[in-house]
Amino acid sequence: MKYSAIAAATLAGFAAAAPTVEKRQAAITDLQILNYALTLEHLENVFYLEGIANYSHAAFIAAGYADPFYQNLMETSVDEATHVSFLTGAITAAGGTPVAACTYSFPATNPQSFVALASVLEGVGVSAYLGAAADITSAAYLTDAGSILTVEARHNAYLRSEIAESPFPSPFDTPLDFDEVYTLAAQYIVSCPASNPALPVKAFPVLTLGTTGTINVGTTIDLLTPGYTLAPVSGAQLYGAFLNVTGPTFVPATAVAGGYAVTVPPEAAGQTYVVLTGCNEAVSDDTIVAGPAIVEVATAAGA
């Protein structure tokens, strides 16, 4: 399926500010996966450190987060710092060079938006570790990654409950592959040290949610393509693919001002990921043309 070159040009622009990347020619190695995980843990670690520095205990109390929320938030920050230290040590012990933290820009302006973004980042962390699991060849590293994943999931469930969202909206968590996660993480990365080892990942064009308010199954939402136009060649159909461990659900995408409109399918619940694709049979890095976007789909418990 062919698409306008406008999107391809935009992709290069988005990738430029993010961590150094290299084209993946072969299976990703365990050492590369550890550095990929460390890249994400650095992002979370700095996010929490900045949040605790920017918003005091009193500010969280005033925003409606009663004790022991602030104490739990500080413990979460310690967990992320420990993950950074652990992965750094594992990479060094394996003879590799650990990536250093990048410079970030997070769109949090008050305690409420900080907690909401924390919930999203923890959810992405769960999906990242889950998606990477199948590519880890070392049983020891797989166990290590699994032990971090479960902690990230507890962080996510706790934060979701604090913002009146279901702590466990679905019987399955959604795995994301390396490029899907990188596309989401790169949106918060301003620059990275030139000395960092290259990561074998790429970023797709950014896709954002343009619909506000509560989103339910059956809601038609706008998925925006900020700064670029995604135009199928010769009138080819685009689809929104809602990702799930049991397989993607495809819905037709209709062009609207600034992007595409899709209808949320019955399979979606909680923190949901949707990509735009020209294929309605499978989702892969070769078929994704934009995204993922993150959509919070209300459930009975979280509505």
Short mmCIF file of C-alpha atoms in Angstrom, two decimals:
data_model
loop_
_atom_site.label_atom_id
_atom_site.label_comp_id
_atom_site.label_asym_id
_atom_site.label_seq_id
_atom_site.Cartn_x
_atom_site.Cartn_y
_atom_site.Cartn_z
CA MET A 1 0.00 0.00 0.00
CA LYS A 2 1.40 3.38 -0.99
CA TYR A 3 0.93 6.66 0.85
CA SER A 4 1.86 10.27 0.34
CA ALA A 5 5.52 11.09 0.82
CA ILE A 6 4.46 13.89 3.17
CA ALA A 7 4.19 11.38 6.00
CA ALA A 8 7.58 9.85 5.30
CA ALA A 9 9.25 13.24 5.43
CA THR A 10 7.58 13.98 8.72
CA LEU A 11 8.74 10.68 10.20
CA ALA A 12 12.35 11.70 9.66
CA GLY A 13 11.70 14.94 11.52
CA PHE A 14 10.20 13.21 14.53
CA ALA A 15 13.06 10.72 14.78
CA ALA A 16 15.77 13.36 14.62
CA ALA A 17 15.38 14.63 18.20
CA ALA A 18 15.05 11.20 19.78
CA PRO A 19 17.69 8.62 20.79
CA THR A 20 20.20 7.48 18.18
CA VAL A 21 18.72 4.73 16.08
CA GLU A 22 20.04 2.14 13.69
CA LYS A 23 18.18 0.13 11.09
CA ARG A 24 17.35 -3.32 12.44
CA GLN A 25 18.87 -5.87 10.08
CA ALA A 26 18.62 -8.97 12.27
CA ALA A 27 17.04 -10.18 15.47
CA ILE A 28 17.50 -7.74 18.32
CA THR A 29 20.00 -8.92 20.93
CA ASP A 30 19.46 -9.24 24.66
CA LEU A 31 21.97 -6.46 25.27
CA GLN A 32 20.05 -4.15 22.93
CA ILE A 33 16.81 -5.04 24.70
CA LEU A 34 18.39 -4.16 28.05
CA ASN A 35 19.43 -0.76 26.69
CA TYR A 36 15.96 -0.29 25.21
CA ALA A 37 14.49 -1.01 28.66
CA LEU A 38 17.02 1.32 30.27
CA THR A 39 15.99 4.09 27.85
CA LEU A 40 12.40 3.76 29.08
CA GLU A 41 13.41 3.53 32.73
CA HIS A 42 15.54 6.68 32.42
CA LEU A 43 12.49 8.49 31.05
CA GLU A 44 10.26 7.35 33.93
CA ASN A 45 12.94 8.05 36.52
CA VAL A 46 13.48 11.64 35.37
CA PHE A 47 9.72 12.14 35.07
CA TYR A 48 9.16 11.24 38.73
CA LEU A 49 12.17 13.19 39.95
CA GLU A 50 10.93 16.30 38.13
CA GLY A 51 7.39 15.82 39.41
CA ILE A 52 8.44 15.49 43.03
CA ALA A 53 10.70 18.53 42.63
CA ASN A 54 7.97 20.61 40.98
CA TYR A 55 5.00 19.69 43.20
CA SER A 56 5.21 19.51 46.97
CA HIS A 57 3.41 17.24 49.39
CA ALA A 58 1.08 20.14 50.14
CA ALA A 59 0.38 20.66 46.45
CA PHE A 60 -0.75 17.06 46.05
CA ILE A 61 -2.93 17.33 49.15
CA ALA A 62 -4.50 20.52 47.80
CA ALA A 63 -5.13 18.76 44.49
CA GLY A 64 -7.13 16.06 46.26
CA TYR A 65 -4.50 13.33 46.65
CA ALA A 66 -4.75 12.46 50.33
CA ASP A 67 -2.06 10.69 52.30
CA PRO A 68 -0.44 8.28 51.79
CA PHE A 69 -0.47 9.15 48.06
CA TYR A 70 2.62 11.37 48.20
CA GLN A 71 4.55 8.76 50.15
CA ASN A 72 3.54 6.11 47.62
CA LEU A 73 4.58 8.42 44.80
CA MET A 74 8.01 8.79 46.36
CA GLU A 75 8.27 5.01 46.67
CA THR A 76 7.37 4.72 42.99
CA SER A 77 10.18 7.13 42.19
CA VAL A 78 12.60 5.01 44.21
CA ASP A 79 11.45 1.92 42.27
CA GLU A 80 12.19 3.60 38.93
CA ALA A 81 15.62 4.74 40.12
CA THR A 82 16.32 1.18 41.25
CA HIS A 83 15.32 -0.15 37.83
CA VAL A 84 17.79 2.27 36.23
CA SER A 85 20.56 1.16 38.57
CA PHE A 86 19.79 -2.53 38.06
CA LEU A 87 19.70 -2.36 34.25
CA THR A 88 22.83 -0.22 34.16
CA GLY A 89 24.64 -2.82 36.21
CA ALA A 90 23.35 -5.71 34.09
CA ILE A 91 24.48 -4.05 30.85
CA THR A 92 27.90 -3.23 32.28
CA ALA A 93 28.32 -6.78 33.59
CA ALA A 94 27.50 -8.11 30.12
CA GLY A 95 30.25 -5.98 28.59
CA GLY A 96 27.94 -3.38 27.10
CA THR A 97 27.70 0.38 27.34
CA PRO A 98 24.58 1.57 29.17
CA VAL A 99 22.66 4.44 27.60
CA ALA A 100 22.61 7.63 29.64
CA ALA A 101 19.51 9.66 30.42
CA CYS A 102 18.26 12.05 27.75
CA THR A 103 16.77 15.52 28.02
CA TYR A 104 12.98 15.38 28.24
CA SER A 105 9.94 17.60 28.01
CA PHE A 106 6.81 16.40 29.78
CA PRO A 107 3.41 18.12 29.32
CA ALA A 108 2.58 18.13 33.03
CA THR A 109 1.65 21.52 34.45
CA ASN A 110 0.07 20.64 37.82
CA PRO A 111 -0.30 17.64 40.14
CA GLN A 112 -3.42 16.41 38.31
CA SER A 113 -1.80 16.34 34.88
CA PHE A 114 1.35 14.85 36.40
CA VAL A 115 -0.56 11.93 37.93
CA ALA A 116 -2.56 11.38 34.74
CA LEU A 117 0.64 11.21 32.68
CA ALA A 118 2.29 8.97 35.28
CA SER A 119 -0.54 6.49 34.82
CA VAL A 120 -0.09 6.55 31.05
CA LEU A 121 3.69 6.11 31.22
CA GLU A 122 3.39 3.19 33.61
CA GLY A 123 0.88 1.58 31.26
CA VAL A 124 3.26 2.01 28.34
CA GLY A 125 5.99 0.46 30.48
CA VAL A 126 3.86 -2.62 31.08
CA SER A 127 3.18 -2.96 27.36
CA ALA A 128 6.85 -2.43 26.52
CA TYR A 129 8.13 -5.19 28.78
CA LEU A 130 5.34 -7.51 27.70
CA GLY A 131 6.09 -6.89 24.03
CA ALA A 132 9.83 -7.42 24.46
CA ALA A 133 9.48 -10.69 26.36
CA ALA A 134 9.27 -12.91 23.28
CA ASP A 135 12.60 -11.57 21.95
CA ILE A 136 14.61 -12.13 25.15
CA THR A 137 16.71 -15.27 24.78
CA SER A 138 18.28 -15.42 28.25
CA ALA A 139 16.07 -17.06 30.86
CA ALA A 140 17.73 -14.95 33.56
CA TYR A 141 17.08 -11.69 31.71
CA LEU A 142 13.50 -12.78 31.02
CA THR A 143 12.93 -13.33 34.72
CA ASP A 144 14.48 -9.95 35.50
CA ALA A 145 12.26 -8.22 32.96
CA GLY A 146 9.20 -10.04 34.30
CA SER A 147 9.95 -8.89 37.84
CA ILE A 148 10.10 -5.27 36.64
CA LEU A 149 6.94 -5.67 34.56
CA THR A 150 4.88 -6.76 37.56
CA VAL A 151 6.02 -3.73 39.56
CA GLU A 152 5.18 -1.40 36.67
CA ALA A 153 1.74 -3.01 36.54
CA ARG A 154 1.18 -2.36 40.25
CA HIS A 155 2.24 1.26 39.79
CA ASN A 156 -0.18 1.58 36.89
CA ALA A 157 -3.10 0.00 38.75
CA TYR A 158 -2.54 2.21 41.80
CA LEU A 159 -2.34 5.40 39.76
CA ARG A 160 -5.39 4.49 37.69
CA SER A 161 -7.43 3.99 40.85
CA GLU A 162 -6.30 7.41 42.10
CA ILE A 163 -7.67 9.12 38.99
CA ALA A 164 -10.98 7.23 39.12
CA GLU A 165 -10.14 4.80 36.33
CA SER A 166 -10.51 1.04 36.60
CA PRO A 167 -7.24 -0.39 37.97
CA PHE A 168 -7.69 -3.53 35.88
CA PRO A 169 -9.98 -2.68 32.93
CA SER A 170 -9.17 -5.74 30.82
CA PRO A 171 -8.34 -9.41 31.39
CA PHE A 172 -5.29 -8.92 29.14
CA ASP A 173 -2.56 -6.30 28.95
CA THR A 174 -1.54 -5.25 25.44
CA PRO A 175 2.01 -5.95 24.25
CA LEU A 176 3.66 -3.28 22.09
CA ASP A 177 6.67 -3.90 19.89
CA PHE A 178 9.90 -1.92 20.02
CA ASP A 179 8.97 0.62 17.34
CA GLU A 180 5.47 1.18 18.73
CA VAL A 181 6.86 1.93 22.18
CA TYR A 182 9.67 4.05 20.78
CA THR A 183 7.12 6.14 18.85
CA LEU A 184 5.35 6.96 22.13
CA ALA A 185 8.51 7.55 24.17
CA ALA A 186 10.18 9.75 21.55
CA GLN A 187 7.42 12.34 21.92
CA TYR A 188 8.87 13.27 25.33
CA ILE A 189 12.54 13.19 24.32
CA VAL A 190 14.24 16.44 23.34
CA SER A 191 17.78 15.15 22.82
CA CYS A 192 20.12 12.37 23.94
CA PRO A 193 23.88 12.16 24.48
CA ALA A 194 25.72 11.48 21.23
CA SER A 195 27.75 8.83 23.07
CA ASN A 196 24.70 6.65 23.71
CA PRO A 197 24.73 3.31 21.87
CA ALA A 198 22.36 3.29 18.91
CA LEU A 199 19.03 1.55 19.42
CA PRO A 200 17.67 -0.68 16.62
CA VAL A 201 14.31 1.06 16.57
CA LYS A 202 12.39 3.59 14.48
CA ALA A 203 9.57 6.03 15.17
CA PHE A 204 6.37 6.11 13.17
CA PRO A 205 4.63 9.42 12.47
CA VAL A 206 2.93 10.70 15.61
CA LEU A 207 -0.78 10.05 16.04
CA THR A 208 -2.70 11.86 18.79
CA LEU A 209 -6.19 11.73 20.20
CA GLY A 210 -8.25 14.78 19.26
CA THR A 211 -11.41 13.83 21.13
CA THR A 212 -11.99 15.04 24.69
CA GLY A 213 -14.35 13.83 27.39
CA THR A 214 -15.35 10.29 28.28
CA ILE A 215 -14.79 7.76 25.50
CA ASN A 216 -16.83 4.58 25.44
CA VAL A 217 -17.17 1.61 23.14
CA GLY A 218 -19.03 2.91 20.11
CA THR A 219 -17.71 6.48 20.43
CA THR A 220 -16.37 7.97 17.20
CA ILE A 221 -13.02 9.59 17.94
CA ASP A 222 -10.65 11.79 15.96
CA LEU A 223 -7.06 10.65 15.52
CA LEU A 224 -4.92 13.62 14.55
CA THR A 225 -1.77 13.71 12.41
CA PRO A 226 -0.06 16.82 13.81
CA GLY A 227 2.19 18.65 11.39
CA TYR A 228 1.73 16.34 8.45
CA THR A 229 -0.89 14.95 6.09
CA LEU A 230 -1.40 11.23 5.62
CA ALA A 231 -3.04 10.67 2.26
CA PRO A 232 -3.64 7.21 0.77
CA VAL A 233 -2.72 6.95 -2.89
CA SER A 234 -5.54 6.28 -5.39
CA GLY A 235 -8.24 6.38 -2.74
CA ALA A 236 -7.01 3.31 -0.85
CA GLN A 237 -8.79 2.60 2.46
CA LEU A 238 -7.11 3.35 5.76
CA TYR A 239 -8.01 1.48 8.93
CA GLY A 240 -7.71 2.10 12.63
CA ALA A 241 -6.24 -1.01 14.23
CA PHE A 242 -7.00 -1.29 17.95
CA LEU A 243 -4.24 -3.46 19.40
CA ASN A 244 -4.82 -6.35 21.77
CA VAL A 245 -2.93 -9.47 22.78
CA THR A 246 -5.68 -11.57 21.19
CA GLY A 247 -5.24 -9.75 17.89
CA PRO A 248 -6.02 -6.32 16.44
CA THR A 249 -9.53 -5.11 15.72
CA PHE A 250 -9.79 -3.17 12.46
CA VAL A 251 -12.29 -0.40 11.85
CA PRO A 252 -12.54 1.87 8.78
CA ALA A 253 -10.86 5.27 9.12
CA THR A 254 -12.61 8.27 7.60
CA ALA A 255 -10.69 11.41 6.69
CA VAL A 256 -11.56 14.48 8.81
CA ALA A 257 -9.88 17.85 9.27
CA GLY A 258 -6.43 17.19 10.68
CA GLY A 259 -6.59 13.41 10.66
CA TYR A 260 -9.00 10.48 10.66
CA ALA A 261 -12.11 9.41 12.53
CA VAL A 262 -12.62 5.85 13.81
CA THR A 263 -15.22 4.17 16.00
CA VAL A 264 -14.07 2.45 19.20
CA PRO A 265 -14.78 -1.30 18.92
CA PRO A 266 -16.23 -3.55 21.67
CA GLU A 267 -12.84 -5.14 22.34
CA ALA A 268 -11.32 -1.88 23.62
CA ALA A 269 -11.09 -1.16 27.36
CA GLY A 270 -8.87 1.01 29.52
CA GLN A 271 -5.56 2.30 28.14
CA THR A 272 -5.90 1.32 24.51
CA TYR A 273 -3.50 1.70 21.60
CA VAL A 274 -4.61 2.37 18.03
CA VAL A 275 -2.53 2.70 14.86
CA LEU A 276 -3.43 3.71 11.34
CA THR A 277 -2.70 1.10 8.71
CA GLY A 278 -3.51 0.32 5.10
CA CYS A 279 -3.97 -3.37 5.88
CA ASN A 280 -6.96 -4.94 7.64
CA GLU A 281 -5.47 -8.41 8.04
CA ALA A 282 -2.42 -7.94 10.28
CA VAL A 283 -0.43 -5.24 12.05
CA SER A 284 3.34 -5.09 11.70
CA ASP A 285 6.06 -2.48 11.42
CA ASP A 286 5.69 -2.80 7.66
CA THR A 287 1.97 -1.98 7.64
CA ILE A 288 1.72 0.76 10.29
CA VAL A 289 1.60 4.23 8.73
CA ALA A 290 1.06 6.27 11.92
CA GLY A 291 0.76 5.81 15.65
CA PRO A 292 0.09 4.38 18.06
CA ALA A 293 -2.22 6.88 19.72
CA ILE A 294 -3.32 6.25 23.29
CA VAL A 295 -7.06 6.20 23.97
CA GLU A 296 -8.58 5.72 27.42
CA VAL A 297 -11.78 3.73 26.93
CA ALA A 298 -14.12 3.84 29.92
CA THR A 299 -15.34 0.65 31.56
CA ALA A 300 -18.24 0.10 33.93
CA ALA A 301 -15.86 0.45 36.87
CA GLY A 302 -13.97 3.41 35.46
CA ALA A 303 -16.70 5.37 33.70
#
